[in-house]
Amino acid sequence: MKRPAVMSAVAFLTVAGRGQSPQARALWWFPVIGAGLGGVLAAIHWGAGELWPLLVVGILVVVADLVLTGALHFDGLADSADGLLPHMDRDRRLAVMSRPDVGAFAIVAVVVVLGARWAALGVEGVESLSLVPIWALSRTLVAVIPAFVPYARPGGLADPFLAGARPWLALWLAPAVAGMVLIEGVSGAVAAGAAAVAAIAVVALAWRRLGGFTGDVLGAVILMAETVALLVLVADP
């Protein structure tokens, strides 16, 4: 019996539901799953803040995110760094991104992004509830990308979802941005804009060097959008 598309989205974005067959309409549920993940992390951020110093809270939230997502997005970030940043031709880039090992670019990218997330979540400036719209926003961005950007690796990880790509999924950006503004005020709007710019930059680089996006690029978009948004929120103007 065919499983609901939401279960396919859960399986793609979290450690739950693994083994589900990919479905085209799974993309439609990405913003909802993102909000759910953000909600769990928000609860951890708030609860841990009642017990431990913020530096401990930051690492707990970062680790919880890694556990909930199975570090899948960090794997995408690592592969994207190794494939997009060095000088090589397109076919070589795709080959490097499909390999299980990691290079120097991947290690640096993962360490920097992990450190930035820990630093941002370990200081004053981020309201716990803001994690809900930030995580929803990042998943909305990756749900929208396939409707506007070509796929660079036919038969790859993201291929089964492409039939469900629709431009109207961009409408999900409105509640995510509204939530950030409601919780964080003007800085929330700035953070949302910065997250979108970061996502566009990653996709533009992939489009230029690969001819489009891959599943790994989508993982990198999620992490870069979230991390930039968090850093903007803790900036001291």
PDB file of C-alpha atoms in Angstrom:
ATOM      1  CA  MET A   1       0.000   0.000   0.000  1.00  0.00           C
ATOM      2  CA  LYS A   2       1.302   3.431  -0.906  1.00  0.00           C
ATOM      3  CA  ARG A   3       2.385   5.486   2.088  1.00  0.00           C
ATOM      4  CA  PRO A   4       1.341   9.137   2.521  1.00  0.00           C
ATOM      5  CA  ALA A   5       3.687  11.706   1.009  1.00  0.00           C
ATOM      6  CA  VAL A   6       4.279  13.197   4.437  1.00  0.00           C
ATOM      7  CA  MET A   7       6.014   9.982   5.515  1.00  0.00           C
ATOM      8  CA  SER A   8       8.299  10.260   2.511  1.00  0.00           C
ATOM      9  CA  ALA A   9       9.182  13.809   3.572  1.00  0.00           C
ATOM     10  CA  VAL A  10       9.834  12.665   7.136  1.00  0.00           C
ATOM     11  CA  ALA A  11      12.105   9.902   5.861  1.00  0.00           C
ATOM     12  CA  PHE A  12      14.070  12.323   3.656  1.00  0.00           C
ATOM     13  CA  LEU A  13      14.549  15.031   6.296  1.00  0.00           C
ATOM     14  CA  THR A  14      14.863  13.056   9.544  1.00  0.00           C
ATOM     15  CA  VAL A  15      16.034   9.740  10.950  1.00  0.00           C
ATOM     16  CA  ALA A  16      12.411   8.629  11.316  1.00  0.00           C
ATOM     17  CA  GLY A  17      10.633   6.629   8.656  1.00  0.00           C
ATOM     18  CA  ARG A  18      13.735   5.435   6.849  1.00  0.00           C
ATOM     19  CA  GLY A  19      12.940   2.888   4.158  1.00  0.00           C
ATOM     20  CA  GLN A  20       9.986   4.869   2.827  1.00  0.00           C
ATOM     21  CA  SER A  21       9.848   5.091  -0.952  1.00  0.00           C
ATOM     22  CA  PRO A  22      10.361   8.646  -2.286  1.00  0.00           C
ATOM     23  CA  GLN A  23       7.195  10.387  -3.491  1.00  0.00           C
ATOM     24  CA  ALA A  24       6.803  13.473  -5.626  1.00  0.00           C
ATOM     25  CA  ARG A  25       4.458  15.309  -3.264  1.00  0.00           C
ATOM     26  CA  ALA A  26       6.919  14.905  -0.386  1.00  0.00           C
ATOM     27  CA  LEU A  27       8.265  18.363  -1.242  1.00  0.00           C
ATOM     28  CA  TRP A  28       4.893  19.842  -0.294  1.00  0.00           C
ATOM     29  CA  TRP A  29       5.462  18.709   3.289  1.00  0.00           C
ATOM     30  CA  PHE A  30       9.025  19.975   3.688  1.00  0.00           C
ATOM     31  CA  PRO A  31       8.015  23.278   5.383  1.00  0.00           C
ATOM     32  CA  VAL A  32       5.788  21.409   7.854  1.00  0.00           C
ATOM     33  CA  ILE A  33       8.516  18.910   8.735  1.00  0.00           C
ATOM     34  CA  GLY A  34      10.962  21.783   9.114  1.00  0.00           C
ATOM     35  CA  ALA A  35       8.622  23.543  11.523  1.00  0.00           C
ATOM     36  CA  GLY A  36       8.229  20.320  13.493  1.00  0.00           C
ATOM     37  CA  LEU A  37      11.992  19.857  13.779  1.00  0.00           C
ATOM     38  CA  GLY A  38      12.335  23.478  14.827  1.00  0.00           C
ATOM     39  CA  GLY A  39       9.649  22.959  17.446  1.00  0.00           C
ATOM     40  CA  VAL A  40      11.512  20.050  19.019  1.00  0.00           C
ATOM     41  CA  LEU A  41      14.765  22.016  19.034  1.00  0.00           C
ATOM     42  CA  ALA A  42      12.994  25.071  20.458  1.00  0.00           C
ATOM     43  CA  ALA A  43      11.725  22.964  23.355  1.00  0.00           C
ATOM     44  CA  ILE A  44      15.232  21.637  23.971  1.00  0.00           C
ATOM     45  CA  HIS A  45      16.696  25.155  23.768  1.00  0.00           C
ATOM     46  CA  TRP A  46      14.171  26.501  26.274  1.00  0.00           C
ATOM     47  CA  GLY A  47      14.280  23.533  28.631  1.00  0.00           C
ATOM     48  CA  ALA A  48      18.055  23.252  28.669  1.00  0.00           C
ATOM     49  CA  GLY A  49      18.269  26.985  29.283  1.00  0.00           C
ATOM     50  CA  GLU A  50      16.479  26.450  32.585  1.00  0.00           C
ATOM     51  CA  LEU A  51      19.204  24.051  33.726  1.00  0.00           C
ATOM     52  CA  TRP A  52      22.534  24.908  32.116  1.00  0.00           C
ATOM     53  CA  PRO A  53      24.604  27.882  30.915  1.00  0.00           C
ATOM     54  CA  LEU A  54      24.036  29.010  27.332  1.00  0.00           C
ATOM     55  CA  LEU A  55      27.274  27.467  26.065  1.00  0.00           C
ATOM     56  CA  VAL A  56      25.979  24.066  27.163  1.00  0.00           C
ATOM     57  CA  VAL A  57      22.558  24.827  25.711  1.00  0.00           C
ATOM     58  CA  GLY A  58      24.135  25.618  22.351  1.00  0.00           C
ATOM     59  CA  ILE A  59      25.955  22.313  22.047  1.00  0.00           C
ATOM     60  CA  LEU A  60      22.883  20.368  23.216  1.00  0.00           C
ATOM     61  CA  VAL A  61      20.739  21.930  20.487  1.00  0.00           C
ATOM     62  CA  VAL A  62      23.412  21.338  17.839  1.00  0.00           C
ATOM     63  CA  VAL A  63      23.748  17.690  18.867  1.00  0.00           C
ATOM     64  CA  ALA A  64      19.977  17.229  18.998  1.00  0.00           C
ATOM     65  CA  ASP A  65      19.696  18.579  15.456  1.00  0.00           C
ATOM     66  CA  LEU A  66      22.379  16.157  14.268  1.00  0.00           C
ATOM     67  CA  VAL A  67      20.559  13.259  15.927  1.00  0.00           C
ATOM     68  CA  LEU A  68      17.134  14.199  14.550  1.00  0.00           C
ATOM     69  CA  THR A  69      18.420  14.617  10.987  1.00  0.00           C
ATOM     70  CA  GLY A  70      20.959  11.817  11.089  1.00  0.00           C
ATOM     71  CA  ALA A  71      23.604  14.384  10.073  1.00  0.00           C
ATOM     72  CA  LEU A  72      22.299  13.959   6.521  1.00  0.00           C
ATOM     73  CA  HIS A  73      22.494  17.673   5.762  1.00  0.00           C
ATOM     74  CA  PHE A  74      26.062  17.881   7.041  1.00  0.00           C
ATOM     75  CA  ASP A  75      26.946  15.055   4.692  1.00  0.00           C
ATOM     76  CA  GLY A  76      25.483  17.165   1.891  1.00  0.00           C
ATOM     77  CA  LEU A  77      27.454  20.201   3.063  1.00  0.00           C
ATOM     78  CA  ALA A  78      30.680  18.191   3.136  1.00  0.00           C
ATOM     79  CA  ASP A  79      30.131  16.741  -0.344  1.00  0.00           C
ATOM     80  CA  SER A  80      29.136  20.150  -1.713  1.00  0.00           C
ATOM     81  CA  ALA A  81      32.273  21.778  -0.292  1.00  0.00           C
ATOM     82  CA  ASP A  82      34.512  19.114  -1.805  1.00  0.00           C
ATOM     83  CA  GLY A  83      32.736  19.288  -5.160  1.00  0.00           C
ATOM     84  CA  LEU A  84      32.055  23.000  -5.593  1.00  0.00           C
ATOM     85  CA  LEU A  85      35.035  24.776  -4.061  1.00  0.00           C
ATOM     86  CA  PRO A  86      38.161  23.185  -5.643  1.00  0.00           C
ATOM     87  CA  HIS A  87      39.169  23.825  -9.265  1.00  0.00           C
ATOM     88  CA  MET A  88      38.050  20.900 -11.478  1.00  0.00           C
ATOM     89  CA  ASP A  89      35.703  20.155 -14.363  1.00  0.00           C
ATOM     90  CA  ARG A  90      32.000  19.387 -13.981  1.00  0.00           C
ATOM     91  CA  ASP A  91      32.216  15.611 -14.338  1.00  0.00           C
ATOM     92  CA  ARG A  92      35.003  15.482 -11.790  1.00  0.00           C
ATOM     93  CA  ARG A  93      32.951  17.597  -9.371  1.00  0.00           C
ATOM     94  CA  LEU A  94      29.993  15.217  -9.593  1.00  0.00           C
ATOM     95  CA  ALA A  95      32.275  12.219  -9.150  1.00  0.00           C
ATOM     96  CA  VAL A  96      33.870  13.732  -6.045  1.00  0.00           C
ATOM     97  CA  MET A  97      30.466  14.533  -4.555  1.00  0.00           C
ATOM     98  CA  SER A  98      29.320  10.940  -4.980  1.00  0.00           C
ATOM     99  CA  ARG A  99      32.299   9.462  -3.120  1.00  0.00           C
ATOM    100  CA  PRO A 100      31.916   8.465   0.565  1.00  0.00           C
ATOM    101  CA  ASP A 101      35.215   9.981   1.698  1.00  0.00           C
ATOM    102  CA  VAL A 102      35.798  13.640   2.518  1.00  0.00           C
ATOM    103  CA  GLY A 103      38.555  16.103   1.709  1.00  0.00           C
ATOM    104  CA  ALA A 104      40.028  19.211   3.254  1.00  0.00           C
ATOM    105  CA  PHE A 105      37.295  21.516   1.955  1.00  0.00           C
ATOM    106  CA  ALA A 106      34.623  19.316   3.531  1.00  0.00           C
ATOM    107  CA  ILE A 107      36.354  19.195   6.907  1.00  0.00           C
ATOM    108  CA  VAL A 108      36.799  22.964   7.032  1.00  0.00           C
ATOM    109  CA  ALA A 109      33.193  23.627   5.963  1.00  0.00           C
ATOM    110  CA  VAL A 110      31.718  21.244   8.532  1.00  0.00           C
ATOM    111  CA  VAL A 111      33.904  22.524  11.379  1.00  0.00           C
ATOM    112  CA  VAL A 112      33.146  26.175  10.573  1.00  0.00           C
ATOM    113  CA  VAL A 113      29.384  25.648  10.255  1.00  0.00           C
ATOM    114  CA  LEU A 114      29.182  23.509  13.405  1.00  0.00           C
ATOM    115  CA  GLY A 115      31.206  26.094  15.304  1.00  0.00           C
ATOM    116  CA  ALA A 116      29.059  28.959  14.017  1.00  0.00           C
ATOM    117  CA  ARG A 117      25.832  27.206  15.007  1.00  0.00           C
ATOM    118  CA  TRP A 118      27.150  26.414  18.472  1.00  0.00           C
ATOM    119  CA  ALA A 119      28.385  29.982  18.919  1.00  0.00           C
ATOM    120  CA  ALA A 120      25.067  31.495  17.817  1.00  0.00           C
ATOM    121  CA  LEU A 121      22.963  29.186  19.975  1.00  0.00           C
ATOM    122  CA  GLY A 122      25.288  29.565  22.945  1.00  0.00           C
ATOM    123  CA  VAL A 123      24.818  33.293  23.514  1.00  0.00           C
ATOM    124  CA  GLU A 124      21.951  35.668  24.198  1.00  0.00           C
ATOM    125  CA  GLY A 125      20.026  36.827  21.159  1.00  0.00           C
ATOM    126  CA  VAL A 126      18.060  33.862  19.830  1.00  0.00           C
ATOM    127  CA  GLU A 127      14.570  33.303  21.175  1.00  0.00           C
ATOM    128  CA  SER A 128      13.766  29.609  21.512  1.00  0.00           C
ATOM    129  CA  LEU A 129      10.571  29.920  19.434  1.00  0.00           C
ATOM    130  CA  SER A 130      12.477  31.489  16.544  1.00  0.00           C
ATOM    131  CA  LEU A 131      13.927  28.065  15.733  1.00  0.00           C
ATOM    132  CA  VAL A 132      10.493  27.014  14.451  1.00  0.00           C
ATOM    133  CA  PRO A 133      10.257  29.546  11.573  1.00  0.00           C
ATOM    134  CA  ILE A 134      14.002  29.335  10.823  1.00  0.00           C
ATOM    135  CA  TRP A 135      13.882  25.561  10.361  1.00  0.00           C
ATOM    136  CA  ALA A 136      10.646  25.890   8.385  1.00  0.00           C
ATOM    137  CA  LEU A 137      12.212  28.564   6.177  1.00  0.00           C
ATOM    138  CA  SER A 138      15.258  26.443   5.332  1.00  0.00           C
ATOM    139  CA  ARG A 139      13.095  23.478   4.278  1.00  0.00           C
ATOM    140  CA  THR A 140      10.796  25.762   2.298  1.00  0.00           C
ATOM    141  CA  LEU A 141      13.763  27.086   0.352  1.00  0.00           C
ATOM    142  CA  VAL A 142      14.872  23.586  -0.665  1.00  0.00           C
ATOM    143  CA  ALA A 143      11.285  22.694  -1.610  1.00  0.00           C
ATOM    144  CA  VAL A 144      11.149  25.709  -3.935  1.00  0.00           C
ATOM    145  CA  ILE A 145      14.548  25.268  -5.613  1.00  0.00           C
ATOM    146  CA  PRO A 146      13.572  22.310  -7.868  1.00  0.00           C
ATOM    147  CA  ALA A 147      10.792  24.399  -9.438  1.00  0.00           C
ATOM    148  CA  PHE A 148      13.270  26.986 -10.721  1.00  0.00           C
ATOM    149  CA  VAL A 149      16.684  25.324 -11.003  1.00  0.00           C
ATOM    150  CA  PRO A 150      17.632  22.310 -13.182  1.00  0.00           C
ATOM    151  CA  TYR A 151      18.698  19.054 -11.619  1.00  0.00           C
ATOM    152  CA  ALA A 152      22.358  18.255 -12.266  1.00  0.00           C
ATOM    153  CA  ARG A 153      22.358  14.545 -11.485  1.00  0.00           C
ATOM    154  CA  PRO A 154      19.535  12.511 -13.083  1.00  0.00           C
ATOM    155  CA  GLY A 155      18.942   9.370 -11.085  1.00  0.00           C
ATOM    156  CA  GLY A 156      20.378  10.916  -7.936  1.00  0.00           C
ATOM    157  CA  LEU A 157      19.005  11.284  -4.416  1.00  0.00           C
ATOM    158  CA  ALA A 158      16.608  14.132  -5.180  1.00  0.00           C
ATOM    159  CA  ASP A 159      15.344  12.755  -8.507  1.00  0.00           C
ATOM    160  CA  PRO A 160      12.131  11.071  -7.237  1.00  0.00           C
ATOM    161  CA  PHE A 161      10.908  14.339  -5.710  1.00  0.00           C
ATOM    162  CA  LEU A 162      11.201  16.496  -8.809  1.00  0.00           C
ATOM    163  CA  ALA A 163       7.759  15.683 -10.202  1.00  0.00           C
ATOM    164  CA  GLY A 164       6.267  17.402  -7.176  1.00  0.00           C
ATOM    165  CA  ALA A 165       8.175  20.657  -7.657  1.00  0.00           C
ATOM    166  CA  ARG A 166       5.768  23.587  -7.850  1.00  0.00           C
ATOM    167  CA  PRO A 167       6.423  27.359  -7.861  1.00  0.00           C
ATOM    168  CA  TRP A 168       3.490  27.880  -5.479  1.00  0.00           C
ATOM    169  CA  LEU A 169       5.496  26.218  -2.710  1.00  0.00           C
ATOM    170  CA  ALA A 170       7.188  29.615  -2.377  1.00  0.00           C
ATOM    171  CA  LEU A 171       3.974  30.738  -0.649  1.00  0.00           C
ATOM    172  CA  TRP A 172       5.175  28.781   2.389  1.00  0.00           C
ATOM    173  CA  LEU A 173       7.871  31.431   2.783  1.00  0.00           C
ATOM    174  CA  ALA A 174       5.248  33.937   3.957  1.00  0.00           C
ATOM    175  CA  PRO A 175       4.313  32.219   7.257  1.00  0.00           C
ATOM    176  CA  ALA A 176       7.968  31.390   7.964  1.00  0.00           C
ATOM    177  CA  VAL A 177       9.057  34.994   7.515  1.00  0.00           C
ATOM    178  CA  ALA A 178       6.000  36.272   9.393  1.00  0.00           C
ATOM    179  CA  GLY A 179       6.877  33.989  12.296  1.00  0.00           C
ATOM    180  CA  MET A 180      10.419  35.322  12.415  1.00  0.00           C
ATOM    181  CA  VAL A 181       9.179  38.909  12.392  1.00  0.00           C
ATOM    182  CA  LEU A 182       6.583  38.182  15.069  1.00  0.00           C
ATOM    183  CA  ILE A 183       9.157  36.598  17.377  1.00  0.00           C
ATOM    184  CA  GLU A 184      12.290  38.618  16.630  1.00  0.00           C
ATOM    185  CA  GLY A 185      10.951  41.856  15.168  1.00  0.00           C
ATOM    186  CA  VAL A 186      12.990  43.711  12.541  1.00  0.00           C
ATOM    187  CA  SER A 187      16.013  41.508  13.155  1.00  0.00           C
ATOM    188  CA  GLY A 188      13.842  38.520  12.262  1.00  0.00           C
ATOM    189  CA  ALA A 189      13.047  40.039   8.867  1.00  0.00           C
ATOM    190  CA  VAL A 190      16.729  40.765   8.284  1.00  0.00           C
ATOM    191  CA  ALA A 191      17.647  37.230   9.321  1.00  0.00           C
ATOM    192  CA  ALA A 192      15.079  35.766   6.924  1.00  0.00           C
ATOM    193  CA  GLY A 193      16.432  37.880   4.079  1.00  0.00           C
ATOM    194  CA  ALA A 194      20.002  36.897   4.887  1.00  0.00           C
ATOM    195  CA  ALA A 195      19.017  33.211   4.961  1.00  0.00           C
ATOM    196  CA  ALA A 196      17.445  33.533   1.512  1.00  0.00           C
ATOM    197  CA  VAL A 197      20.549  35.284   0.161  1.00  0.00           C
ATOM    198  CA  ALA A 198      22.766  32.511   1.555  1.00  0.00           C
ATOM    199  CA  ALA A 199      20.572  29.867  -0.065  1.00  0.00           C
ATOM    200  CA  ILE A 200      20.610  31.680  -3.406  1.00  0.00           C
ATOM    201  CA  ALA A 201      24.399  32.007  -3.240  1.00  0.00           C
ATOM    202  CA  VAL A 202      24.873  28.269  -2.695  1.00  0.00           C
ATOM    203  CA  VAL A 203      22.470  27.397  -5.511  1.00  0.00           C
ATOM    204  CA  ALA A 204      24.022  29.953  -7.864  1.00  0.00           C
ATOM    205  CA  LEU A 205      27.473  28.461  -7.273  1.00  0.00           C
ATOM    206  CA  ALA A 206      26.134  24.957  -7.912  1.00  0.00           C
ATOM    207  CA  TRP A 207      24.303  26.094 -11.059  1.00  0.00           C
ATOM    208  CA  ARG A 208      27.466  27.683 -12.396  1.00  0.00           C
ATOM    209  CA  ARG A 209      29.764  24.750 -11.629  1.00  0.00           C
ATOM    210  CA  LEU A 210      27.429  21.751 -11.971  1.00  0.00           C
ATOM    211  CA  GLY A 211      24.682  23.037 -14.238  1.00  0.00           C
ATOM    212  CA  GLY A 212      22.090  22.813 -11.460  1.00  0.00           C
ATOM    213  CA  PHE A 213      21.497  21.460  -7.972  1.00  0.00           C
ATOM    214  CA  THR A 214      21.939  18.013  -6.419  1.00  0.00           C
ATOM    215  CA  GLY A 215      20.633  16.421  -3.238  1.00  0.00           C
ATOM    216  CA  ASP A 216      23.910  17.354  -1.547  1.00  0.00           C
ATOM    217  CA  VAL A 217      23.430  20.989  -2.551  1.00  0.00           C
ATOM    218  CA  LEU A 218      19.981  20.974  -0.951  1.00  0.00           C
ATOM    219  CA  GLY A 219      21.527  19.768   2.294  1.00  0.00           C
ATOM    220  CA  ALA A 220      24.092  22.562   2.122  1.00  0.00           C
ATOM    221  CA  VAL A 221      21.305  25.101   1.487  1.00  0.00           C
ATOM    222  CA  ILE A 222      19.452  23.993   4.618  1.00  0.00           C
ATOM    223  CA  LEU A 223      22.493  24.387   6.840  1.00  0.00           C
ATOM    224  CA  MET A 224      23.735  27.639   5.341  1.00  0.00           C
ATOM    225  CA  ALA A 225      20.295  29.277   5.520  1.00  0.00           C
ATOM    226  CA  GLU A 226      19.799  28.279   9.163  1.00  0.00           C
ATOM    227  CA  THR A 227      23.320  29.210  10.224  1.00  0.00           C
ATOM    228  CA  VAL A 228      23.254  32.626   8.569  1.00  0.00           C
ATOM    229  CA  ALA A 229      19.851  33.373  10.106  1.00  0.00           C
ATOM    230  CA  LEU A 230      21.133  32.461  13.577  1.00  0.00           C
ATOM    231  CA  LEU A 231      24.261  34.569  13.173  1.00  0.00           C
ATOM    232  CA  VAL A 232      22.220  37.584  12.091  1.00  0.00           C
ATOM    233  CA  LEU A 233      19.958  37.235  15.128  1.00  0.00           C
ATOM    234  CA  VAL A 234      22.895  37.332  17.554  1.00  0.00           C
ATOM    235  CA  ALA A 235      24.681  40.188  15.765  1.00  0.00           C
ATOM    236  CA  ASP A 236      25.241  43.254  17.950  1.00  0.00           C
ATOM    237  CA  PRO A 237      24.294  46.287  15.788  1.00  0.00           C
TER     238      PRO A 237
END
